[in-house]
């Protein structure tokens, strides 16, 4: 007899051969199902997965699991905190890389008087990877303001965005009003589709009051990302940004190494020019000098630490 899937085992019910959750939660993934149920609710998960093309449903389920794990690990920021930090790091790396590429271009122009230009054409800000191209514009705006300010608390004189969406009177102590002013009606709609209104309140109220607005804001961002991309959600954005961070870090290291070589070439050429002028003044006609070129020992140490992209410049 086949074992029940993790979903049916958790819900203590018989697992049918056509169980819609079995492909995503085999028996050994009970913990994954529990956190998905806790964060998104079973009904929401099934409805959203059902909206995805069958060949992409497993991938979508994995992204839900990733986001649920992040929410359990960080109840306040969830995966939104990770994406926010990644976007900031990438912006900083882009600025640093542009600055280093300008240095490379300058070194190349100086060295080209004596040697063939070694570096590739400099990369400007417009040709660098579009760091946040994978983030929808509205979501990018939310990410930029994430943690920078609190969501304003609306007046109870008018219905909040949640009650307006549900077409009901907003009571004085409406639990949704602090998080969904009237201009956030679509945020509530997204949160309702992805997390469920009851789940939203449960997760928000699970943290101390000063942090509840951050929980709400991060859940709005995750919900907007999921509605924008049912398959990958915010987990897909996080994965893409992580890869871009790795690529830019590697490129930055390469440009740094290239600039060290340009600096070495500049020092060598300067010393040779000085020695040549000295010989022309002090040496008899036809004499030559074999005085050593002085190169800072720290630069040699740095260059020899990593494989050289320019083998014929290896320092002995």
mmCIF file of C-alpha atoms in Angstrom:
data_model
loop_
_atom_site.group_PDB
_atom_site.id
_atom_site.type_symbol
_atom_site.label_atom_id
_atom_site.label_comp_id
_atom_site.label_asym_id
_atom_site.label_seq_id
_atom_site.Cartn_x
_atom_site.Cartn_y
_atom_site.Cartn_z
ATOM 1 C CA UNK A 1 0.000 0.000 0.000
ATOM 2 C CA UNK A 2 1.388 3.396 -1.028
ATOM 3 C CA UNK A 3 2.132 5.869 1.747
ATOM 4 C CA UNK A 4 0.070 9.021 2.016
ATOM 5 C CA UNK A 5 1.715 12.188 0.749
ATOM 6 C CA UNK A 6 2.948 14.629 3.371
ATOM 7 C CA UNK A 7 -0.086 16.868 2.846
ATOM 8 C CA UNK A 8 -2.636 14.124 3.443
ATOM 9 C CA UNK A 9 -0.641 12.685 6.356
ATOM 10 C CA UNK A 10 -0.571 16.110 8.001
ATOM 11 C CA UNK A 11 -4.299 16.579 7.451
ATOM 12 C CA UNK A 12 -4.913 12.989 8.638
ATOM 13 C CA UNK A 13 -6.874 11.940 5.610
ATOM 14 C CA UNK A 14 -6.630 9.241 2.990
ATOM 15 C CA UNK A 15 -4.412 10.083 0.011
ATOM 16 C CA UNK A 16 -6.128 9.324 -3.288
ATOM 17 C CA UNK A 17 -4.215 8.402 -6.467
ATOM 18 C CA UNK A 18 -5.296 11.753 -7.924
ATOM 19 C CA UNK A 19 -4.276 13.806 -4.873
ATOM 20 C CA UNK A 20 -3.397 17.280 -6.241
ATOM 21 C CA UNK A 21 -0.774 17.865 -3.544
ATOM 22 C CA UNK A 22 1.102 14.557 -3.810
ATOM 23 C CA UNK A 23 3.452 15.697 -6.642
ATOM 24 C CA UNK A 24 4.726 18.564 -4.489
ATOM 25 C CA UNK A 25 4.796 16.994 -1.038
ATOM 26 C CA UNK A 26 5.999 13.374 -0.999
ATOM 27 C CA UNK A 27 6.029 11.663 2.432
ATOM 28 C CA UNK A 28 9.468 13.001 3.416
ATOM 29 C CA UNK A 29 8.438 16.651 2.912
ATOM 30 C CA UNK A 30 5.924 16.978 5.718
ATOM 31 C CA UNK A 31 7.766 19.904 7.303
ATOM 32 C CA UNK A 32 7.684 21.794 4.000
ATOM 33 C CA UNK A 33 3.943 21.276 3.733
ATOM 34 C CA UNK A 34 3.385 22.425 7.311
ATOM 35 C CA UNK A 35 5.137 25.751 6.770
ATOM 36 C CA UNK A 36 3.380 26.335 3.429
ATOM 37 C CA UNK A 37 0.036 25.691 5.138
ATOM 38 C CA UNK A 38 1.027 27.985 7.989
ATOM 39 C CA UNK A 39 2.058 30.877 5.745
ATOM 40 C CA UNK A 40 -0.231 30.590 2.718
ATOM 41 C CA UNK A 41 -3.010 28.210 3.850
ATOM 42 C CA UNK A 42 -3.764 24.991 1.977
ATOM 43 C CA UNK A 43 -6.698 26.413 0.015
ATOM 44 C CA UNK A 44 -4.711 29.417 -1.227
ATOM 45 C CA UNK A 45 -1.770 27.236 -2.223
ATOM 46 C CA UNK A 46 -3.992 24.831 -4.175
ATOM 47 C CA UNK A 47 -5.802 27.665 -5.935
ATOM 48 C CA UNK A 48 -2.604 29.455 -6.958
ATOM 49 C CA UNK A 49 -0.844 26.267 -8.065
ATOM 50 C CA UNK A 50 -3.921 25.379 -10.084
ATOM 51 C CA UNK A 51 -3.530 28.666 -11.976
ATOM 52 C CA UNK A 52 -0.079 27.639 -13.208
ATOM 53 C CA UNK A 53 0.612 25.581 -16.330
ATOM 54 C CA UNK A 54 1.024 21.893 -15.336
ATOM 55 C CA UNK A 55 4.643 21.673 -16.517
ATOM 56 C CA UNK A 56 5.582 24.594 -14.227
ATOM 57 C CA UNK A 57 3.674 23.589 -11.118
ATOM 58 C CA UNK A 58 6.574 21.806 -9.392
ATOM 59 C CA UNK A 59 8.778 24.869 -9.903
ATOM 60 C CA UNK A 60 6.028 27.110 -8.545
ATOM 61 C CA UNK A 61 5.606 24.871 -5.497
ATOM 62 C CA UNK A 62 9.332 25.111 -4.744
ATOM 63 C CA UNK A 63 9.146 28.901 -4.850
ATOM 64 C CA UNK A 64 6.233 28.833 -2.396
ATOM 65 C CA UNK A 65 8.270 26.601 -0.083
ATOM 66 C CA UNK A 66 11.252 28.959 -0.317
ATOM 67 C CA UNK A 67 9.133 31.976 0.592
ATOM 68 C CA UNK A 68 7.379 30.118 3.410
ATOM 69 C CA UNK A 69 10.720 29.050 4.923
ATOM 70 C CA UNK A 70 11.981 32.631 4.744
ATOM 71 C CA UNK A 71 8.817 33.888 6.462
ATOM 72 C CA UNK A 72 9.183 31.366 9.285
ATOM 73 C CA UNK A 73 12.892 32.192 9.664
ATOM 74 C CA UNK A 74 12.217 35.950 9.662
ATOM 75 C CA UNK A 75 8.590 36.632 10.620
ATOM 76 C CA UNK A 76 9.030 40.377 10.141
ATOM 77 C CA UNK A 77 10.731 40.702 6.745
ATOM 78 C CA UNK A 78 10.491 37.266 5.182
ATOM 79 C CA UNK A 79 12.167 36.938 1.795
ATOM 80 C CA UNK A 80 11.527 40.644 1.155
ATOM 81 C CA UNK A 81 14.376 41.516 3.510
ATOM 82 C CA UNK A 82 16.758 39.319 1.525
ATOM 83 C CA UNK A 83 15.714 40.830 -1.812
ATOM 84 C CA UNK A 84 15.960 44.347 -0.397
ATOM 85 C CA UNK A 85 19.517 43.687 0.812
ATOM 86 C CA UNK A 86 20.514 42.067 -2.487
ATOM 87 C CA UNK A 87 19.270 45.030 -4.503
ATOM 88 C CA UNK A 88 21.252 47.445 -2.312
ATOM 89 C CA UNK A 89 24.422 45.341 -2.619
ATOM 90 C CA UNK A 90 24.034 45.164 -6.389
ATOM 91 C CA UNK A 91 23.585 48.922 -6.674
ATOM 92 C CA UNK A 92 26.794 49.428 -4.686
ATOM 93 C CA UNK A 93 28.688 46.916 -6.837
ATOM 94 C CA UNK A 94 27.494 48.565 -10.034
ATOM 95 C CA UNK A 95 28.805 51.939 -8.854
ATOM 96 C CA UNK A 96 32.131 50.434 -7.812
ATOM 97 C CA UNK A 97 32.498 48.560 -11.098
ATOM 98 C CA UNK A 98 31.823 51.676 -13.178
ATOM 99 C CA UNK A 99 34.473 53.547 -11.177
ATOM 100 C CA UNK A 100 37.022 50.759 -11.666
ATOM 101 C CA UNK A 101 36.285 50.541 -15.382
ATOM 102 C CA UNK A 102 37.076 54.245 -15.686
ATOM 103 C CA UNK A 103 40.416 53.595 -13.977
ATOM 104 C CA UNK A 104 41.069 50.753 -16.411
ATOM 105 C CA UNK A 105 40.368 53.032 -19.360
ATOM 106 C CA UNK A 106 42.739 55.676 -17.980
ATOM 107 C CA UNK A 107 45.543 53.153 -17.395
ATOM 108 C CA UNK A 108 45.021 51.719 -20.869
ATOM 109 C CA UNK A 109 45.373 55.119 -22.523
ATOM 110 C CA UNK A 110 48.631 55.777 -20.678
ATOM 111 C CA UNK A 111 50.106 52.370 -21.441
ATOM 112 C CA UNK A 112 49.017 52.379 -25.081
ATOM 113 C CA UNK A 113 51.905 54.722 -25.876
ATOM 114 C CA UNK A 114 54.277 51.768 -25.480
ATOM 115 C CA UNK A 115 52.160 48.628 -25.524
ATOM 116 C CA UNK A 116 49.090 47.271 -27.196
ATOM 117 C CA UNK A 117 46.029 47.958 -25.123
ATOM 118 C CA UNK A 118 45.455 44.953 -22.836
ATOM 119 C CA UNK A 119 42.029 45.602 -21.437
ATOM 120 C CA UNK A 120 38.708 45.100 -23.103
ATOM 121 C CA UNK A 121 36.714 48.174 -23.988
ATOM 122 C CA UNK A 122 35.526 49.888 -20.825
ATOM 123 C CA UNK A 123 32.013 49.134 -19.689
ATOM 124 C CA UNK A 124 29.810 52.051 -18.803
ATOM 125 C CA UNK A 125 26.724 52.103 -16.633
ATOM 126 C CA UNK A 126 24.433 51.518 -19.591
ATOM 127 C CA UNK A 127 26.105 48.243 -20.625
ATOM 128 C CA UNK A 128 26.245 46.714 -17.144
ATOM 129 C CA UNK A 129 23.647 44.059 -16.315
ATOM 130 C CA UNK A 130 20.286 45.568 -15.529
ATOM 131 C CA UNK A 131 20.408 44.644 -11.867
ATOM 132 C CA UNK A 132 16.744 45.124 -11.143
ATOM 133 C CA UNK A 133 15.370 44.442 -14.609
ATOM 134 C CA UNK A 134 13.734 41.318 -13.180
ATOM 135 C CA UNK A 135 11.738 43.385 -10.675
ATOM 136 C CA UNK A 136 8.413 44.836 -11.862
ATOM 137 C CA UNK A 137 8.400 48.678 -11.622
ATOM 138 C CA UNK A 138 5.684 48.877 -8.952
ATOM 139 C CA UNK A 139 7.424 46.219 -6.878
ATOM 140 C CA UNK A 140 10.744 48.021 -7.280
ATOM 141 C CA UNK A 141 9.172 51.161 -5.852
ATOM 142 C CA UNK A 142 7.944 49.198 -2.845
ATOM 143 C CA UNK A 143 11.364 47.608 -2.350
ATOM 144 C CA UNK A 144 13.078 51.000 -2.487
ATOM 145 C CA UNK A 145 10.909 52.305 0.331
ATOM 146 C CA UNK A 146 10.959 49.077 2.348
ATOM 147 C CA UNK A 147 12.196 49.711 5.917
ATOM 148 C CA UNK A 148 12.569 53.435 5.149
ATOM 149 C CA UNK A 149 9.201 54.509 6.467
ATOM 150 C CA UNK A 150 6.142 53.103 8.160
ATOM 151 C CA UNK A 151 2.829 52.664 6.419
ATOM 152 C CA UNK A 152 0.626 55.598 7.485
ATOM 153 C CA UNK A 153 -2.270 54.828 9.799
ATOM 154 C CA UNK A 154 -5.484 55.965 8.115
ATOM 155 C CA UNK A 155 -8.382 57.760 9.695
ATOM 156 C CA UNK A 156 -11.355 55.564 10.546
ATOM 157 C CA UNK A 157 -13.800 58.146 9.193
ATOM 158 C CA UNK A 158 -13.727 56.371 5.836
ATOM 159 C CA UNK A 159 -13.595 52.693 5.015
ATOM 160 C CA UNK A 160 -10.068 51.263 4.847
ATOM 161 C CA UNK A 161 -8.834 49.562 1.683
ATOM 162 C CA UNK A 162 -9.666 46.121 3.084
ATOM 163 C CA UNK A 163 -13.267 46.958 3.972
ATOM 164 C CA UNK A 164 -13.715 48.863 0.724
ATOM 165 C CA UNK A 165 -12.580 45.790 -1.215
ATOM 166 C CA UNK A 166 -14.927 43.569 0.782
ATOM 167 C CA UNK A 167 -17.743 46.131 0.350
ATOM 168 C CA UNK A 168 -18.530 46.377 4.031
ATOM 169 C CA UNK A 169 -18.637 49.058 6.695
ATOM 170 C CA UNK A 170 -15.291 49.709 8.356
ATOM 171 C CA UNK A 171 -15.674 49.386 12.155
ATOM 172 C CA UNK A 172 -13.781 51.764 14.479
ATOM 173 C CA UNK A 173 -11.381 49.007 15.562
ATOM 174 C CA UNK A 174 -10.964 47.383 12.144
ATOM 175 C CA UNK A 175 -7.833 45.172 12.384
ATOM 176 C CA UNK A 176 -6.935 45.856 8.745
ATOM 177 C CA UNK A 177 -7.209 49.659 8.880
ATOM 178 C CA UNK A 178 -3.672 50.326 10.213
ATOM 179 C CA UNK A 179 -2.158 48.452 7.272
ATOM 180 C CA UNK A 180 -4.512 49.136 4.366
ATOM 181 C CA UNK A 181 -5.536 52.772 3.947
ATOM 182 C CA UNK A 182 -7.896 53.475 1.094
ATOM 183 C CA UNK A 183 -5.049 53.830 -1.428
ATOM 184 C CA UNK A 184 -3.917 50.259 -0.713
ATOM 185 C CA UNK A 185 -7.045 48.463 -1.820
ATOM 186 C CA UNK A 186 -5.136 46.528 -4.497
ATOM 187 C CA UNK A 187 -2.483 45.525 -1.979
ATOM 188 C CA UNK A 188 -5.204 43.998 0.174
ATOM 189 C CA UNK A 189 -6.624 42.204 -2.842
ATOM 190 C CA UNK A 190 -3.192 40.693 -3.601
ATOM 191 C CA UNK A 191 -2.584 39.727 0.019
ATOM 192 C CA UNK A 192 -5.997 38.081 0.160
ATOM 193 C CA UNK A 193 -5.286 36.006 -2.945
ATOM 194 C CA UNK A 194 -1.821 34.888 -1.841
ATOM 195 C CA UNK A 195 -1.947 34.635 1.954
ATOM 196 C CA UNK A 196 -5.622 34.964 2.801
ATOM 197 C CA UNK A 197 -6.996 37.737 5.019
ATOM 198 C CA UNK A 198 -7.120 35.564 8.144
ATOM 199 C CA UNK A 199 -3.578 34.281 7.603
ATOM 200 C CA UNK A 200 -2.362 37.830 7.061
ATOM 201 C CA UNK A 201 -3.715 38.954 10.418
ATOM 202 C CA UNK A 202 -2.369 35.865 12.175
ATOM 203 C CA UNK A 203 1.154 36.440 10.828
ATOM 204 C CA UNK A 204 1.064 40.176 11.534
ATOM 205 C CA UNK A 205 -0.164 39.710 15.099
ATOM 206 C CA UNK A 206 2.515 37.073 15.777
ATOM 207 C CA UNK A 207 5.157 39.806 16.213
ATOM 208 C CA UNK A 208 5.432 42.778 18.557
ATOM 209 C CA UNK A 209 3.319 45.801 17.639
ATOM 210 C CA UNK A 210 6.241 48.086 16.620
ATOM 211 C CA UNK A 211 7.194 45.588 13.891
ATOM 212 C CA UNK A 212 3.718 44.782 12.608
ATOM 213 C CA UNK A 213 3.812 47.422 9.874
ATOM 214 C CA UNK A 214 7.018 45.888 8.490
ATOM 215 C CA UNK A 215 5.393 42.456 8.450
ATOM 216 C CA UNK A 216 2.429 43.885 6.559
ATOM 217 C CA UNK A 217 4.637 45.741 4.104
ATOM 218 C CA UNK A 218 6.822 42.714 3.384
ATOM 219 C CA UNK A 219 3.743 40.540 2.831
ATOM 220 C CA UNK A 220 2.335 43.102 0.390
ATOM 221 C CA UNK A 221 5.591 42.982 -1.573
ATOM 222 C CA UNK A 222 5.633 39.179 -1.645
ATOM 223 C CA UNK A 223 1.991 39.081 -2.689
ATOM 224 C CA UNK A 224 2.576 41.603 -5.495
ATOM 225 C CA UNK A 225 5.542 39.561 -6.740
ATOM 226 C CA UNK A 226 3.489 36.352 -6.705
ATOM 227 C CA UNK A 227 0.592 37.908 -8.607
ATOM 228 C CA UNK A 228 3.071 39.341 -11.119
ATOM 229 C CA UNK A 229 4.763 35.944 -11.594
ATOM 230 C CA UNK A 230 2.731 32.974 -10.378
ATOM 231 C CA UNK A 231 5.550 30.520 -11.041
ATOM 232 C CA UNK A 232 8.555 32.200 -9.469
ATOM 233 C CA UNK A 233 7.220 34.927 -7.190
ATOM 234 C CA UNK A 234 9.709 36.776 -5.015
ATOM 235 C CA UNK A 235 11.808 33.607 -4.741
ATOM 236 C CA UNK A 236 12.598 33.874 -8.456
ATOM 237 C CA UNK A 237 13.648 37.498 -8.069
ATOM 238 C CA UNK A 238 15.858 36.567 -5.116
ATOM 239 C CA UNK A 239 17.538 33.777 -7.080
ATOM 240 C CA UNK A 240 18.176 36.019 -10.090
ATOM 241 C CA UNK A 241 19.588 38.838 -7.971
ATOM 242 C CA UNK A 242 21.836 36.378 -6.125
ATOM 243 C CA UNK A 243 23.244 35.174 -9.445
ATOM 244 C CA UNK A 244 23.780 38.748 -10.624
ATOM 245 C CA UNK A 245 25.559 39.533 -7.354
ATOM 246 C CA UNK A 246 27.866 36.556 -7.881
ATOM 247 C CA UNK A 247 28.570 37.575 -11.494
ATOM 248 C CA UNK A 248 29.285 41.201 -10.622
ATOM 249 C CA UNK A 249 31.520 40.195 -7.716
ATOM 250 C CA UNK A 250 33.547 38.004 -10.072
ATOM 251 C CA UNK A 251 33.766 40.776 -12.664
ATOM 252 C CA UNK A 252 34.817 43.253 -9.996
ATOM 253 C CA UNK A 253 37.662 40.963 -8.889
ATOM 254 C CA UNK A 254 38.780 40.585 -12.509
ATOM 255 C CA UNK A 255 38.817 44.340 -13.102
ATOM 256 C CA UNK A 256 40.724 44.887 -9.850
ATOM 257 C CA UNK A 257 43.365 42.386 -10.975
ATOM 258 C CA UNK A 258 43.529 44.011 -14.387
ATOM 259 C CA UNK A 259 44.079 47.419 -12.801
ATOM 260 C CA UNK A 260 46.952 46.036 -10.727
ATOM 261 C CA UNK A 261 48.664 44.913 -13.920
ATOM 262 C CA UNK A 262 48.094 48.281 -15.528
ATOM 263 C CA UNK A 263 49.636 49.922 -12.461
ATOM 264 C CA UNK A 264 52.631 47.580 -12.669
ATOM 265 C CA UNK A 265 53.121 48.361 -16.369
ATOM 266 C CA UNK A 266 52.966 52.064 -15.593
ATOM 267 C CA UNK A 267 55.625 51.717 -12.878
ATOM 268 C CA UNK A 268 57.891 49.645 -15.132
ATOM 269 C CA UNK A 269 57.590 52.119 -18.007
ATOM 270 C CA UNK A 270 58.211 55.095 -15.725
ATOM 271 C CA UNK A 271 61.350 53.512 -14.261
ATOM 272 C CA UNK A 272 62.663 52.564 -17.692
ATOM 273 C CA UNK A 273 62.092 56.099 -18.989
ATOM 274 C CA UNK A 274 63.888 57.603 -16.014
ATOM 275 C CA UNK A 275 66.800 55.173 -16.400
ATOM 276 C CA UNK A 276 67.054 55.918 -20.105
ATOM 277 C CA UNK A 277 67.232 59.674 -19.491
ATOM 278 C CA UNK A 278 69.811 59.115 -16.772
ATOM 279 C CA UNK A 279 71.973 56.999 -19.107
ATOM 280 C CA UNK A 280 71.786 59.604 -21.843
ATOM 281 C CA UNK A 281 73.188 62.186 -19.443
ATOM 282 C CA UNK A 282 75.779 60.183 -17.457
ATOM 283 C CA UNK A 283 76.869 57.254 -19.661
ATOM 284 C CA UNK A 284 79.526 57.380 -22.438
ATOM 285 C CA UNK A 285 78.219 57.112 -25.981
ATOM 286 C CA UNK A 286 77.174 53.543 -26.687
ATOM 287 C CA UNK A 287 77.163 52.486 -23.016
ATOM 288 C CA UNK A 288 74.189 50.725 -21.566
ATOM 289 C CA UNK A 289 72.809 50.217 -18.117
ATOM 290 C CA UNK A 290 71.211 47.158 -16.568
ATOM 291 C CA UNK A 291 69.928 48.795 -13.409
ATOM 292 C CA UNK A 292 66.906 46.918 -12.012
ATOM 293 C CA UNK A 293 63.409 48.308 -12.287
ATOM 294 C CA UNK A 294 61.962 49.129 -8.870
ATOM 295 C CA UNK A 295 58.497 47.675 -8.306
ATOM 296 C CA UNK A 296 56.713 47.911 -4.928
ATOM 297 C CA UNK A 297 56.955 44.542 -3.172
ATOM 298 C CA UNK A 298 53.321 44.733 -2.021
ATOM 299 C CA UNK A 299 52.132 45.004 -5.621
ATOM 300 C CA UNK A 300 54.199 41.943 -6.593
ATOM 301 C CA UNK A 301 52.733 40.029 -3.645
ATOM 302 C CA UNK A 302 49.169 40.958 -4.665
ATOM 303 C CA UNK A 303 49.771 39.967 -8.285
ATOM 304 C CA UNK A 304 51.261 36.599 -7.413
ATOM 305 C CA UNK A 305 48.434 35.692 -5.049
ATOM 306 C CA UNK A 306 45.978 34.964 -7.864
ATOM 307 C CA UNK A 307 46.280 33.466 -11.360
ATOM 308 C CA UNK A 308 47.333 36.097 -13.851
ATOM 309 C CA UNK A 309 44.980 36.886 -16.745
ATOM 310 C CA UNK A 310 48.095 38.134 -18.567
ATOM 311 C CA UNK A 311 50.623 35.241 -18.423
ATOM 312 C CA UNK A 312 53.432 37.103 -20.151
ATOM 313 C CA UNK A 313 53.428 39.685 -17.350
ATOM 314 C CA UNK A 314 53.947 37.163 -14.550
ATOM 315 C CA UNK A 315 56.233 38.542 -11.853
ATOM 316 C CA UNK A 316 59.211 36.392 -10.963
#
